[in-house]
PDB file of C-alpha atoms in Angstrom:
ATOM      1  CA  UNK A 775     -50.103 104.167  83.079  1.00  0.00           C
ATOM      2  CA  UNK A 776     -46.943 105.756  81.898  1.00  0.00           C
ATOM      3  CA  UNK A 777     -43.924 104.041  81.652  1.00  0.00           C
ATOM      4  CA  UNK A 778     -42.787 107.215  83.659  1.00  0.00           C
ATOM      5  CA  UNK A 779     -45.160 106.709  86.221  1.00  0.00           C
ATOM      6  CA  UNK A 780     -44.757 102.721  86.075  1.00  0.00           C
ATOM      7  CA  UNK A 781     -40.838 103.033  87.363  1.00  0.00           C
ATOM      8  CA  UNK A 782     -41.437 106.147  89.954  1.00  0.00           C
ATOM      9  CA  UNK A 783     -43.700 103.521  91.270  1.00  0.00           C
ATOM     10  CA  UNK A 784     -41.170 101.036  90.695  1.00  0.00           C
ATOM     11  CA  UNK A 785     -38.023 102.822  92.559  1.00  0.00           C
ATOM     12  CA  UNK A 786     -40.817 104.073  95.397  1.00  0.00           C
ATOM     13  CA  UNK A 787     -41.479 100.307  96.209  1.00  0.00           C
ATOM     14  CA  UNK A 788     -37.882  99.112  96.124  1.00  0.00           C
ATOM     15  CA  UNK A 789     -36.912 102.552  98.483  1.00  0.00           C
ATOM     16  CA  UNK A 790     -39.892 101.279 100.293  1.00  0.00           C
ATOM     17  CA  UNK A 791     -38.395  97.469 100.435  1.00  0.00           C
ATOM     18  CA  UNK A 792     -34.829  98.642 100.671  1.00  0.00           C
ATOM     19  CA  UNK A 793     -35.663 100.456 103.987  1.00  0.00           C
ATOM     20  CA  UNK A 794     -37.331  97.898 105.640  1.00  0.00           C
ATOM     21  CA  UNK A 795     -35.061  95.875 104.167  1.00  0.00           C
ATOM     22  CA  UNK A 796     -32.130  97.951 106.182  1.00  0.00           C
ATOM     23  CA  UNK A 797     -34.518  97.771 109.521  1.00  0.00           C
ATOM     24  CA  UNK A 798     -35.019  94.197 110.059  1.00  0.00           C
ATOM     25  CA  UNK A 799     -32.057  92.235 110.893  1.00  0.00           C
ATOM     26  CA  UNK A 800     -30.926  89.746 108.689  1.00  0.00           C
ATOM     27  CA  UNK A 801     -28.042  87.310 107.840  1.00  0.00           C
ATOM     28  CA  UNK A 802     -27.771  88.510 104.285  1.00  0.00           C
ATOM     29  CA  UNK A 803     -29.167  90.816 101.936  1.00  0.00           C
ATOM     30  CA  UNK A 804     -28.442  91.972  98.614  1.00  0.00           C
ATOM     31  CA  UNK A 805     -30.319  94.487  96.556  1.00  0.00           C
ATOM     32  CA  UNK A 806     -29.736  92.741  92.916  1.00  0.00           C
ATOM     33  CA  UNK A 807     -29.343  94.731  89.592  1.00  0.00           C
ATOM     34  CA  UNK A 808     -28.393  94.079  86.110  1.00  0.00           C
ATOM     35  CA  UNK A 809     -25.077  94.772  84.129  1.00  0.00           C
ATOM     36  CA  UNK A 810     -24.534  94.164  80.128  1.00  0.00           C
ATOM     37  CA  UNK A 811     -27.170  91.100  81.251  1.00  0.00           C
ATOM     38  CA  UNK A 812     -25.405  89.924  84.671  1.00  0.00           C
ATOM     39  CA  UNK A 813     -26.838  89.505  87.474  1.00  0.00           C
ATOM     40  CA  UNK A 814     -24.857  91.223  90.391  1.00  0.00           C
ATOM     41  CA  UNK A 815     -25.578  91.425  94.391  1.00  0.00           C
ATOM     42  CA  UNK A 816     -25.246  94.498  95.841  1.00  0.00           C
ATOM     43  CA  UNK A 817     -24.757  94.577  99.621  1.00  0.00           C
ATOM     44  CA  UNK A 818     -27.721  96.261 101.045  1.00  0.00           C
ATOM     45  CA  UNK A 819     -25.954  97.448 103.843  1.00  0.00           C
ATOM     46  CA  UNK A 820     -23.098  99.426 101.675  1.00  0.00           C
ATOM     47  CA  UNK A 821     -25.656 100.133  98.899  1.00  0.00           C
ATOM     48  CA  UNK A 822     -27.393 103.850  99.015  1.00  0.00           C
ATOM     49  CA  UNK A 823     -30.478 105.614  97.643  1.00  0.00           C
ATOM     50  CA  UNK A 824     -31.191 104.699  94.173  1.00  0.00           C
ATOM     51  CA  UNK A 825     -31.301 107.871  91.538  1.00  0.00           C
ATOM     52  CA  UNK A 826     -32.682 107.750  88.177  1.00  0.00           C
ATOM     53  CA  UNK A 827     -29.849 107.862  85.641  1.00  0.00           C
ATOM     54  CA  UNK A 828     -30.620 111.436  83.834  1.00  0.00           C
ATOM     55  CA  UNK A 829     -28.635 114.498  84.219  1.00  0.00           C
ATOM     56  CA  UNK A 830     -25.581 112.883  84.426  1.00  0.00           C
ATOM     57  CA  UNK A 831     -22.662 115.183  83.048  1.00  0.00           C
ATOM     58  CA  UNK A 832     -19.998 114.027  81.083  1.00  0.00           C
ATOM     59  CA  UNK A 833     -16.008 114.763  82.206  1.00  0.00           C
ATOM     60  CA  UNK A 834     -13.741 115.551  79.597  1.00  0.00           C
ATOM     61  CA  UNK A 835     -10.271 113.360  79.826  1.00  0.00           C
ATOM     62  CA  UNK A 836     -11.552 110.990  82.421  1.00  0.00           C
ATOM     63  CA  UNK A 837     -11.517 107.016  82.580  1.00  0.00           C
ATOM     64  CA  UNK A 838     -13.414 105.430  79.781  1.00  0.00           C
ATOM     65  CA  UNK A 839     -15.928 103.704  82.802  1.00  0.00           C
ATOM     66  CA  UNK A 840     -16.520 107.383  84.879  1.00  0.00           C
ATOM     67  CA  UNK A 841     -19.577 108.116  83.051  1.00  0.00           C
ATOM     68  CA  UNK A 842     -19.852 111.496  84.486  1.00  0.00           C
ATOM     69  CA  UNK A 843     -20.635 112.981  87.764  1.00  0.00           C
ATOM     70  CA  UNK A 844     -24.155 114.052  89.318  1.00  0.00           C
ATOM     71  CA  UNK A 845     -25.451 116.115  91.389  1.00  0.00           C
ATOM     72  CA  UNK A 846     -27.457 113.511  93.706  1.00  0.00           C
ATOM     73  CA  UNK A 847     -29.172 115.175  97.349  1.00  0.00           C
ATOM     74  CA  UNK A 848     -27.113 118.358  97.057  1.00  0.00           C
ATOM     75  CA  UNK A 849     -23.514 116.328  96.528  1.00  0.00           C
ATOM     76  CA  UNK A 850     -21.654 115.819  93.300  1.00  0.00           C
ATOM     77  CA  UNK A 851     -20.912 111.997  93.094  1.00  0.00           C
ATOM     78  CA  UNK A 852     -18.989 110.672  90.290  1.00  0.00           C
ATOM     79  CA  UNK A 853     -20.644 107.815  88.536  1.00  0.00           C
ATOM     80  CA  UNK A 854     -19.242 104.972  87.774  1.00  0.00           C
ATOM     81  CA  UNK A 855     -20.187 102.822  84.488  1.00  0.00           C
ATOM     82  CA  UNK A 856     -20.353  99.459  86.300  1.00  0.00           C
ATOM     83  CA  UNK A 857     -20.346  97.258  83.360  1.00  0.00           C
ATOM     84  CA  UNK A 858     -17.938  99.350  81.778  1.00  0.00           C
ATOM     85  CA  UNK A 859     -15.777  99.306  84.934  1.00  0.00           C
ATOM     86  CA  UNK A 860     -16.042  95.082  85.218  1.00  0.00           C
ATOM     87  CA  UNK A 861     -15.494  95.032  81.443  1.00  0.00           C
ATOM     88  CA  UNK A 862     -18.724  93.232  80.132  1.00  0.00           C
ATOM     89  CA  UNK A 863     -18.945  95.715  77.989  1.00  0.00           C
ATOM     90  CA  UNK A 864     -17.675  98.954  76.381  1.00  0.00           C
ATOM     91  CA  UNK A 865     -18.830 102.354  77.895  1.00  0.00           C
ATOM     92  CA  UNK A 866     -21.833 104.215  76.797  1.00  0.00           C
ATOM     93  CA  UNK A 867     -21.669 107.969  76.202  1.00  0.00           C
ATOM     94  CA  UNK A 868     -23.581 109.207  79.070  1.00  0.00           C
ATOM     95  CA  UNK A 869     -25.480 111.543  76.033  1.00  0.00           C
ATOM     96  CA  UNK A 870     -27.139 107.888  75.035  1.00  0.00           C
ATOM     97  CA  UNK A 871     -28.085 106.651  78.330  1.00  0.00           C
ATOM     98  CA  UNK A 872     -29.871 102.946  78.494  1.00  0.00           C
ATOM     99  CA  UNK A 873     -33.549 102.997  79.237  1.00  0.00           C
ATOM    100  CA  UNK A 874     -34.076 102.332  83.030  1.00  0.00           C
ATOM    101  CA  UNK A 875     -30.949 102.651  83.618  1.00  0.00           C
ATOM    102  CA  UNK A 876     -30.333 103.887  87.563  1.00  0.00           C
ATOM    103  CA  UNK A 877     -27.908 104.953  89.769  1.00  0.00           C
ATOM    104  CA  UNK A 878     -26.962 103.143  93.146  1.00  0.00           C
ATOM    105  CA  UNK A 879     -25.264 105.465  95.690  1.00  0.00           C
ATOM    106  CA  UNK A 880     -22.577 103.960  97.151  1.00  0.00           C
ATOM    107  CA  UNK A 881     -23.708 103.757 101.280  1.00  0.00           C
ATOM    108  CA  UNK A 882     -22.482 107.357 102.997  1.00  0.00           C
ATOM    109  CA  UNK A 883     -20.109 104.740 105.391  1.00  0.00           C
ATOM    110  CA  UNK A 884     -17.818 104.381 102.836  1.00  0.00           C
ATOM    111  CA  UNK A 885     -17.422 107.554 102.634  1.00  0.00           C
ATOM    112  CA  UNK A 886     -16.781 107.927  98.644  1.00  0.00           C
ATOM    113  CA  UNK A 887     -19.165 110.175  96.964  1.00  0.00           C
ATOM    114  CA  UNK A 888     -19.890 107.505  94.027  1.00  0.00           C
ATOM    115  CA  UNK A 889     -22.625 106.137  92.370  1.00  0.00           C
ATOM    116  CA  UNK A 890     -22.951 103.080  90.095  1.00  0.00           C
ATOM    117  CA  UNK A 891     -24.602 103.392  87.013  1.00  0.00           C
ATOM    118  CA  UNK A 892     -26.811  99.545  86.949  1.00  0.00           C
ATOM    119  CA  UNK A 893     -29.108  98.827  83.735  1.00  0.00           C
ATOM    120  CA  UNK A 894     -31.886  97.917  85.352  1.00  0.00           C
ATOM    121  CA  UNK A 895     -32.987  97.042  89.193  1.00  0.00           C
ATOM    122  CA  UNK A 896     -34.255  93.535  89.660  1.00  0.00           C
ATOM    123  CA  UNK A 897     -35.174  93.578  93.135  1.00  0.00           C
ATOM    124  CA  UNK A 898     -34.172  92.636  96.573  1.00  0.00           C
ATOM    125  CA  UNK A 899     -32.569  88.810  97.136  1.00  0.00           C
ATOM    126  CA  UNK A 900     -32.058  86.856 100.478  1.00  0.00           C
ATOM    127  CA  UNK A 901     -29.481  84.324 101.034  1.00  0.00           C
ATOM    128  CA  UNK A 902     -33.040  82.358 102.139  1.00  0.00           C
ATOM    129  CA  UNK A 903     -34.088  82.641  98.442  1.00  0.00           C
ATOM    130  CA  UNK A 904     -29.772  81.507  97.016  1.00  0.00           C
ATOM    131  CA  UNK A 905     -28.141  78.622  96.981  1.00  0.00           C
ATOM    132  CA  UNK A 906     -23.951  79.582  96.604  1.00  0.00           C
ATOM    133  CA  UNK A 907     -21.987  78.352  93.699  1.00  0.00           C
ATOM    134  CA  UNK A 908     -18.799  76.276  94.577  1.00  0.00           C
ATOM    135  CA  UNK A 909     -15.456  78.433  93.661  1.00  0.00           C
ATOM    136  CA  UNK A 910     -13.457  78.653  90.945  1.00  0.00           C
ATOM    137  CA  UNK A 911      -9.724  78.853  90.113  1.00  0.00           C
ATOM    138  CA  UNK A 912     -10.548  81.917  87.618  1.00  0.00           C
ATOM    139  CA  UNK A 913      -8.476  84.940  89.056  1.00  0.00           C
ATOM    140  CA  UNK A 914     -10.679  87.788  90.307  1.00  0.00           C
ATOM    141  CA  UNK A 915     -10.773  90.758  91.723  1.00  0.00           C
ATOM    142  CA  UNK A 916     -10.979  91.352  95.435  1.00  0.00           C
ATOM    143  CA  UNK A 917     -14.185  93.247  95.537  1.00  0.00           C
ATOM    144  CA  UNK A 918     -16.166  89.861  93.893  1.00  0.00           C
ATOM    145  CA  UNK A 919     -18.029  88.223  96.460  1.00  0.00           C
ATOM    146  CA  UNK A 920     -19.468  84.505  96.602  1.00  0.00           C
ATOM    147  CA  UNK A 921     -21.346  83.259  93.322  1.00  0.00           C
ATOM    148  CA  UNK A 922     -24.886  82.507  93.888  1.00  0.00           C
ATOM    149  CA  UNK A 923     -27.994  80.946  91.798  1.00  0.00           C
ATOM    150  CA  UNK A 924     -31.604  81.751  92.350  1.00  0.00           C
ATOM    151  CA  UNK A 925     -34.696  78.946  91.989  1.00  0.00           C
ATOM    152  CA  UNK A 926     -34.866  79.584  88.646  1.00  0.00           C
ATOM    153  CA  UNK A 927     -31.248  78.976  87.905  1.00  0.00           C
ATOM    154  CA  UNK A 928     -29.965  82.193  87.103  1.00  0.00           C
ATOM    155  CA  UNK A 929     -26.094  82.924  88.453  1.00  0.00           C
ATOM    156  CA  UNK A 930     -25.738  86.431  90.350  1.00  0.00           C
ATOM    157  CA  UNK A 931     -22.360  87.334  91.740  1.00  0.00           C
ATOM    158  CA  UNK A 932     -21.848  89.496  94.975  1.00  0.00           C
ATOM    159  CA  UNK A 933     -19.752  92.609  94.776  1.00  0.00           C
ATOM    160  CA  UNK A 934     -18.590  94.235  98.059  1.00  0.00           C
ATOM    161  CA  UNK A 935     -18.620  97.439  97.394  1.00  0.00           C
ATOM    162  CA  UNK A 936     -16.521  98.843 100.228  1.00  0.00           C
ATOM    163  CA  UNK A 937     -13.810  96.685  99.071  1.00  0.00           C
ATOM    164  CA  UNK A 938     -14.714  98.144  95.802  1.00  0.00           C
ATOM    165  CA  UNK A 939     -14.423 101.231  97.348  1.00  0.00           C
ATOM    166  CA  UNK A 940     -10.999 100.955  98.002  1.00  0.00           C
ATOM    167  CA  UNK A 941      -9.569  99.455  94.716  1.00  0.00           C
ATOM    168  CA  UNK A 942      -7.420 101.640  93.352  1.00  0.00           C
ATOM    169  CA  UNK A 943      -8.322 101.302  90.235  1.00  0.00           C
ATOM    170  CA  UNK A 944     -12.122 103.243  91.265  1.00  0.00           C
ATOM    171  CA  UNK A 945     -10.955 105.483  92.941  1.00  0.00           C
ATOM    172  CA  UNK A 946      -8.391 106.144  90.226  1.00  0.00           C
ATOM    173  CA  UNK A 947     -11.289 107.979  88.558  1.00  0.00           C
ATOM    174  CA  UNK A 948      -9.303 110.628  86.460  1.00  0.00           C
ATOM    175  CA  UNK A 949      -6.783 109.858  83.547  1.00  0.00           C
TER     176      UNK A 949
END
């Protein structure tokens, strides 16, 4: 098998997961992806359809984390570098792009037409399958959720996105 074929069949079982995910009630769930390494929680509820990161198209003069904008269902959404944008690491020219890299749609709700470039998908978590971290004092930003650790010890930490959606730094997406 391809690896082509081995991530459509990939993103068809997480759509697949996702939605039933989305249909079954639930007291939290997070679809999880990876950043420059780091684990991050994505609130299934304000996360959209997932996009393969190709055809992307640079802007000239914009923010060093908009990677570009695509044309996802129809709509131009502007994508955001997330790793770039939470500074773990310096953008990537959108002419390099990272293999299996995708792009999360931010929920219609929120109504911002934004995606979020992620590395990689790892999968679907429930707060069933989490134990949370205890605080910090470390200053950050609004949009950072609770800290969390799966069974095997590894540290994700929950974004809210629509709070994301609101910072005006992302939406301050042209320099």
């Amino acid at each position: 098998m391809s690896n082509k074929d081995a991530l459509r069949e990939l993103q068809l079982r997480l759509a697949n997961r996702l939605q039933a995910a989305r249909e079954r009630p639930r007291a939290a769930g997070w679809l999880a992806v990876e950043c420059a390494g780091i684990g991050l929680l994505l609130p299934l509820a304000q996360a959209g359809e997932i996009h393969p990161a190709r055809q992307v198209a640079a802007v000239p003069h914009a923010k060093p984390w908009m990677a570009g904008v695509a044309n996802l269902r129809g709509q131009l959404h502007t994508v955001v570098d997330l790793a770039a944008f939470l500074h773990l690491r310096p953008p990537v020219p959108v002419a390099a792009p990272r293999q299996g890299a995708q792009l999360v749609m931010l929920n219609p709700s929120l109504r911002v037409n934004a995606a979020l470039l992620v590395d990689r998908l790892a999968g679907l978590r429930d707060a069933e399958q989490l134990e949370p971290l205890p605080g910090d004092a470390a200053p950050r930003p609004g949009f950072a959720g609770d800290r969390w650790r799966d069974a095997t010890g590894r540290e994700w930490q929950a974004l809210d996105l629509a709070a994301l959606a609101l910072d005006p730094l992302f939406l301050d997406v042209a320099a």
